[in-house]
Each structure stands twice: as structure tokens, then as C-alpha cells.
Amino acid sequence: NAGVTQTPKFRVLKTGQSMTLLCAQDMNHEYMYWYRQDPGMGLRLIHYSVGEGTTAKGEVPDGYNVSRLKKQNFLLGLESAAPSQTSVYFCASSYSNSDRSNQPQHFGDGTRLSIL
Amino acid sequence: QQQVKQSPQSLIVQKGGISIINCAYENTAFDYFPWYQQFPGKGPALLIAIRPDVSEKKEGRFTISFNKSAKQFSLHIMDSQPGDSATYFCAAYASGSARQLTFGSGTQLTVLP
């Protein structure tokens, strides 16, 4: 059972370069999320999706774009990377069922991204 | 804006001791409060969660205490073990928010053997 898989696990970019982070889940979850984790700031929501073909902005969306062309995949793009985007990026997924007590968000193991 | 404030930032406890992590929230629309545990190099994993209609929830050595009037909740780890050493995050979300989690800033717990 793979759960939530993120690729790549590590990446170093130069300022101005672009890249795409891939998240794949095999749990048939409707909702998917992208977070960034920075020291002392917890996890902050970048963008999220409530279903195939739909996306919405989270708390810190600037500089990022996302796409959800397939239910199982959620892509996070950086069009022109900046040093401020150096972070650990986590993808998560969950059911949309209203019984929240049994439907936690499942997280991947993260992508560590450094922008030089 | 930080809607969920967590303290302390770091905590060192002896094996067998009690670890206590506190969180306070501002948004009264929050109605689900999970705690996540994160080990180095891994993603957060759900540890225990509570709804505001319950004042306490216990699962094994882990207990959440919830004070709705004070808008505070805390995690207690009884008989702390070295294997509990990890970063702990409190979180919250509101009905109708597409289950968007708002996280606290995290507490790095170290349990000494």
C-alpha cells in the first residue's frame, strides 16, 4: 500500500528555474493538498483540490501553480523559483466524507527543495 | 496570521515522565482538532483527534484535553518513551472548509533514556 507518494524527494534549483513536484495517491481520495513546512512555522497550505479538474488557493499560494488532471495526481509547479521558496513540501490527501473523526489527511514523506 | 498558537517550541523530558504540549486557537468556527506526529524525514501522521463537544479523549498513553470556553487544547503523553521523540503539531479545521488544516508551529519533543 503506497499511500501518498511524492517525487522527487530532493531537488536543488537555481533562482529563476522552473520545476514540477508530483504527488500521487492510491487511496481514491477526493481531496488533495500541498503544504510547505518551514522551521518554526508549522505547515502552511499552498493550494488544494476538492476533485479532479478543480483547484483552490490556500494560505500561501503566490509563486505556485497547481493542476489536478487526474483524481490520483496533484501537481505543484514553480514557474520561476526564488530563494524564499526553499522549503520542504508535503502533499496530503483525504476523503471528503463528513465523518471527520475517521478521515484524517494522509501525508507523503515530502520533497526537500533548495533554491540557490 | 497564526490562528493556532502552539507552545512550547521544544521540550525535553526524562523517560517515564509526562510531556505536555499546549495549543490555543482563535477561530471559533474550528470544530475538529487533530494532533500529528512527525519523525525526521517523514510526513506528519495523525496521532489523535478530538471534537469540541468532548472535554477529553484518551488513546493509550496519549490524551487530549479540550477547553472550549478558553479555546485551548493540550496533548499529554504519559510515561514518555525515547521512541516518542518527534515533532508534534496541533491542528484545526472548520466545517465546510474542504477540510483545510491550520497547523500550530510545532513542538520538538526529546525524551531522554
Short mmCIF file of N, CA, C and O in Angstrom, two decimals, chain B residues 10-78:
data_model
loop_
_atom_site.label_atom_id
_atom_site.label_comp_id
_atom_site.label_asym_id
_atom_site.label_seq_id
_atom_site.Cartn_x
_atom_site.Cartn_y
_atom_site.Cartn_z
N SER B 10 10.12 23.67 22.03
CA SER B 10 10.87 22.44 22.26
C SER B 10 10.66 22.00 23.70
O SER B 10 10.37 22.81 24.58
N LEU B 11 10.81 20.68 23.91
CA LEU B 11 10.52 20.10 25.20
C LEU B 11 11.43 18.90 25.41
O LEU B 11 11.55 18.05 24.52
N ILE B 12 12.08 18.86 26.56
CA ILE B 12 12.93 17.74 26.91
C ILE B 12 12.38 17.09 28.17
O ILE B 12 12.16 17.77 29.18
N VAL B 13 12.14 15.80 28.10
CA VAL B 13 11.51 15.06 29.20
C VAL B 13 12.31 13.79 29.47
O VAL B 13 12.86 13.19 28.53
N GLN B 14 12.38 13.41 30.72
CA GLN B 14 13.02 12.15 31.06
C GLN B 14 12.07 10.99 30.76
O GLN B 14 10.83 11.13 30.82
N LYS B 15 12.67 9.85 30.44
CA LYS B 15 11.88 8.63 30.21
C LYS B 15 10.98 8.39 31.41
O LYS B 15 11.42 8.44 32.56
N GLY B 16 9.70 8.10 31.11
CA GLY B 16 8.74 7.85 32.17
C GLY B 16 7.99 9.08 32.62
O GLY B 16 6.99 8.98 33.34
N GLY B 17 8.44 10.25 32.19
CA GLY B 17 7.80 11.49 32.59
C GLY B 17 6.57 11.82 31.74
O GLY B 17 6.21 11.07 30.82
N ILE B 18 5.95 12.94 32.06
CA ILE B 18 4.77 13.38 31.32
C ILE B 18 5.16 14.55 30.42
O ILE B 18 5.78 15.52 30.87
N SER B 19 4.81 14.44 29.16
CA SER B 19 5.04 15.53 28.20
C SER B 19 3.72 16.26 27.98
O SER B 19 2.69 15.61 27.75
N ILE B 20 3.76 17.58 28.04
CA ILE B 20 2.55 18.37 27.86
C ILE B 20 2.80 19.45 26.81
O ILE B 20 3.76 20.22 26.93
N ILE B 21 1.96 19.47 25.79
CA ILE B 21 2.05 20.46 24.72
C ILE B 21 0.71 21.19 24.64
O ILE B 21 -0.34 20.55 24.67
N ASN B 22 0.78 22.51 24.55
CA ASN B 22 -0.43 23.31 24.60
C ASN B 22 -0.69 24.05 23.29
O ASN B 22 0.24 24.47 22.61
N CYS B 23 -1.97 24.19 22.98
CA CYS B 23 -2.37 24.96 21.79
C CYS B 23 -3.56 25.83 22.11
O CYS B 23 -4.41 25.46 22.94
N ALA B 24 -3.62 26.98 21.46
CA ALA B 24 -4.75 27.89 21.60
C ALA B 24 -5.18 28.33 20.22
O ALA B 24 -4.33 28.50 19.32
N TYR B 25 -6.48 28.48 20.02
CA TYR B 25 -6.97 28.87 18.71
C TYR B 25 -7.83 30.11 18.82
O TYR B 25 -8.31 30.47 19.89
N GLU B 26 -8.02 30.75 17.67
CA GLU B 26 -8.78 31.99 17.64
C GLU B 26 -10.11 31.84 16.90
O GLU B 26 -11.09 32.48 17.25
N ASN B 27 -10.09 31.01 15.88
CA ASN B 27 -11.27 30.89 15.01
C ASN B 27 -12.33 30.00 15.67
O ASN B 27 -12.14 28.79 15.81
N THR B 28 -13.43 30.59 16.06
CA THR B 28 -14.48 29.82 16.74
C THR B 28 -15.22 28.87 15.80
O THR B 28 -16.02 28.06 16.24
N ALA B 29 -14.94 28.99 14.50
CA ALA B 29 -15.55 28.06 13.54
C ALA B 29 -14.84 26.71 13.51
O ALA B 29 -15.38 25.74 12.97
N PHE B 30 -13.66 26.63 14.08
CA PHE B 30 -12.95 25.35 14.12
C PHE B 30 -13.77 24.33 14.89
O PHE B 30 -14.26 24.61 15.98
N ASP B 31 -13.91 23.12 14.33
CA ASP B 31 -14.70 22.12 15.04
C ASP B 31 -14.08 20.73 14.98
O ASP B 31 -14.77 19.73 15.21
N TYR B 32 -12.81 20.66 14.65
CA TYR B 32 -12.11 19.37 14.67
C TYR B 32 -10.65 19.66 14.93
O TYR B 32 -10.05 20.51 14.27
N PHE B 33 -10.08 18.95 15.91
CA PHE B 33 -8.74 19.29 16.40
C PHE B 33 -7.87 18.04 16.44
O PHE B 33 -7.86 17.30 17.43
N PRO B 34 -7.10 17.80 15.39
CA PRO B 34 -6.19 16.64 15.37
C PRO B 34 -4.79 17.02 15.85
O PRO B 34 -4.38 18.17 15.77
N TRP B 35 -4.09 16.04 16.32
CA TRP B 35 -2.66 16.16 16.61
C TRP B 35 -1.91 15.24 15.66
O TRP B 35 -2.30 14.09 15.46
N TYR B 36 -0.82 15.78 15.12
CA TYR B 36 0.02 15.00 14.22
C TYR B 36 1.40 14.80 14.83
O TYR B 36 1.93 15.67 15.53
N GLN B 37 1.99 13.65 14.53
CA GLN B 37 3.33 13.30 14.98
C GLN B 37 4.21 13.17 13.74
O GLN B 37 3.81 12.54 12.75
N GLN B 38 5.38 13.77 13.78
CA GLN B 38 6.27 13.72 12.63
C GLN B 38 7.68 13.32 13.06
O GLN B 38 8.29 13.97 13.90
N PHE B 39 8.17 12.26 12.43
CA PHE B 39 9.55 11.83 12.64
C PHE B 39 10.43 12.41 11.54
O PHE B 39 9.95 12.71 10.44
N PRO B 40 11.73 12.57 11.82
CA PRO B 40 12.62 13.17 10.82
C PRO B 40 12.57 12.44 9.48
O PRO B 40 12.61 11.22 9.42
N GLY B 41 12.43 13.21 8.41
CA GLY B 41 12.41 12.64 7.08
C GLY B 41 11.09 12.03 6.67
O GLY B 41 10.99 11.44 5.59
N LYS B 42 10.09 12.18 7.51
CA LYS B 42 8.78 11.61 7.22
C LYS B 42 7.71 12.69 7.23
O LYS B 42 7.91 13.79 7.75
N GLY B 43 6.56 12.36 6.65
CA GLY B 43 5.44 13.28 6.72
C GLY B 43 4.71 13.15 8.04
O GLY B 43 4.85 12.15 8.75
N PRO B 44 3.90 14.15 8.39
CA PRO B 44 3.10 14.06 9.62
C PRO B 44 2.11 12.90 9.53
O PRO B 44 1.58 12.60 8.45
N ALA B 45 1.85 12.28 10.67
CA ALA B 45 0.88 11.21 10.74
C ALA B 45 -0.08 11.49 11.88
O ALA B 45 0.34 11.94 12.96
N LEU B 46 -1.36 11.24 11.65
CA LEU B 46 -2.38 11.50 12.67
C LEU B 46 -2.10 10.68 13.92
O LEU B 46 -1.92 9.46 13.86
N LEU B 47 -2.12 11.37 15.07
CA LEU B 47 -1.88 10.70 16.35
C LEU B 47 -3.19 10.49 17.10
O LEU B 47 -3.52 9.39 17.52
N ILE B 48 -3.94 11.55 17.26
CA ILE B 48 -5.20 11.51 18.00
C ILE B 48 -5.95 12.78 17.65
O ILE B 48 -5.34 13.79 17.29
N ALA B 49 -7.27 12.75 17.75
CA ALA B 49 -8.06 13.92 17.40
C ALA B 49 -9.27 14.03 18.32
O ALA B 49 -9.71 13.04 18.91
N ILE B 50 -9.82 15.25 18.40
CA ILE B 50 -10.97 15.48 19.28
C ILE B 50 -11.91 16.49 18.65
O ILE B 50 -11.49 17.34 17.86
N ARG B 51 -13.19 16.39 18.99
CA ARG B 51 -14.18 17.38 18.62
C ARG B 51 -14.55 18.20 19.85
O ARG B 51 -14.43 17.70 20.97
N PRO B 52 -15.01 19.42 19.69
CA PRO B 52 -15.22 20.32 20.84
C PRO B 52 -16.36 19.94 21.75
O PRO B 52 -16.53 20.55 22.81
N ASP B 53 -17.16 18.94 21.39
CA ASP B 53 -18.23 18.51 22.29
C ASP B 53 -17.73 17.51 23.33
O ASP B 53 -18.50 17.03 24.16
N VAL B 54 -16.44 17.21 23.28
CA VAL B 54 -15.82 16.29 24.22
C VAL B 54 -14.70 17.02 24.94
O VAL B 54 -13.91 17.73 24.32
N SER B 55 -14.57 16.86 26.26
CA SER B 55 -13.55 17.59 27.00
C SER B 55 -12.23 16.82 27.10
O SER B 55 -11.19 17.41 27.38
N GLU B 56 -12.29 15.52 26.86
CA GLU B 56 -11.06 14.73 26.96
C GLU B 56 -11.20 13.49 26.10
O GLU B 56 -12.26 12.89 26.01
N LYS B 57 -10.08 13.11 25.49
CA LYS B 57 -10.04 11.86 24.73
C LYS B 57 -8.71 11.20 24.99
O LYS B 57 -7.66 11.84 24.93
N LYS B 58 -8.77 9.90 25.27
CA LYS B 58 -7.56 9.17 25.61
C LYS B 58 -7.39 7.99 24.67
O LYS B 58 -8.34 7.24 24.42
N GLU B 59 -6.17 7.82 24.18
CA GLU B 59 -5.82 6.66 23.38
C GLU B 59 -4.45 6.17 23.84
O GLU B 59 -3.42 6.77 23.54
N GLY B 60 -4.47 5.11 24.63
CA GLY B 60 -3.22 4.60 25.16
C GLY B 60 -2.55 5.61 26.08
O GLY B 60 -3.17 6.10 27.02
N ARG B 61 -1.32 5.96 25.79
CA ARG B 61 -0.59 6.92 26.63
C ARG B 61 -0.86 8.38 26.23
O ARG B 61 -0.33 9.29 26.86
N PHE B 62 -1.63 8.57 25.18
CA PHE B 62 -1.87 9.91 24.65
C PHE B 62 -3.28 10.40 25.02
O PHE B 62 -4.26 9.68 24.82
N THR B 63 -3.36 11.61 25.56
CA THR B 63 -4.63 12.19 25.96
C THR B 63 -4.72 13.62 25.45
O THR B 63 -3.75 14.39 25.56
N ILE B 64 -5.87 13.96 24.87
CA ILE B 64 -6.15 15.36 24.52
C ILE B 64 -7.12 15.90 25.57
O ILE B 64 -8.15 15.28 25.86
N SER B 65 -6.80 17.08 26.10
CA SER B 65 -7.72 17.80 26.96
C SER B 65 -8.19 19.04 26.20
O SER B 65 -7.38 19.73 25.57
N PHE B 66 -9.50 19.30 26.24
CA PHE B 66 -10.06 20.38 25.44
C PHE B 66 -10.89 21.32 26.31
O PHE B 66 -11.74 20.87 27.08
N ASN B 67 -10.62 22.62 26.22
CA ASN B 67 -11.35 23.63 26.97
C ASN B 67 -11.97 24.59 25.96
O ASN B 67 -11.31 25.51 25.47
N LYS B 68 -13.24 24.36 25.64
CA LYS B 68 -13.89 25.14 24.59
C LYS B 68 -14.02 26.61 24.97
O LYS B 68 -13.81 27.50 24.13
N SER B 69 -14.36 26.90 26.21
CA SER B 69 -14.56 28.30 26.62
C SER B 69 -13.26 29.10 26.55
O SER B 69 -13.26 30.29 26.21
N ALA B 70 -12.16 28.45 26.85
CA ALA B 70 -10.85 29.12 26.79
C ALA B 70 -10.23 29.02 25.42
O ALA B 70 -9.18 29.64 25.17
N LYS B 71 -10.83 28.24 24.54
CA LYS B 71 -10.28 28.00 23.20
C LYS B 71 -8.86 27.48 23.29
O LYS B 71 -7.94 28.00 22.63
N GLN B 72 -8.70 26.46 24.12
CA GLN B 72 -7.39 25.85 24.30
C GLN B 72 -7.52 24.34 24.30
O GLN B 72 -8.55 23.79 24.72
N PHE B 73 -6.47 23.68 23.84
CA PHE B 73 -6.42 22.22 23.93
C PHE B 73 -4.97 21.79 24.09
O PHE B 73 -4.05 22.53 23.71
N SER B 74 -4.79 20.65 24.69
CA SER B 74 -3.43 20.21 25.00
C SER B 74 -3.29 18.71 24.79
O SER B 74 -4.27 17.96 24.85
N LEU B 75 -2.06 18.31 24.53
CA LEU B 75 -1.70 16.91 24.38
C LEU B 75 -0.84 16.50 25.57
O LEU B 75 0.14 17.18 25.89
N HIS B 76 -1.24 15.42 26.21
CA HIS B 76 -0.46 14.85 27.31
C HIS B 76 0.04 13.48 26.89
O HIS B 76 -0.77 12.65 26.43
N ILE B 77 1.34 13.27 27.04
CA ILE B 77 1.93 11.97 26.76
C ILE B 77 2.41 11.41 28.09
O ILE B 77 3.35 11.93 28.70
N MET B 78 1.73 10.38 28.55
CA MET B 78 2.08 9.76 29.82
C MET B 78 3.19 8.75 29.61
O MET B 78 3.32 8.17 28.52
#
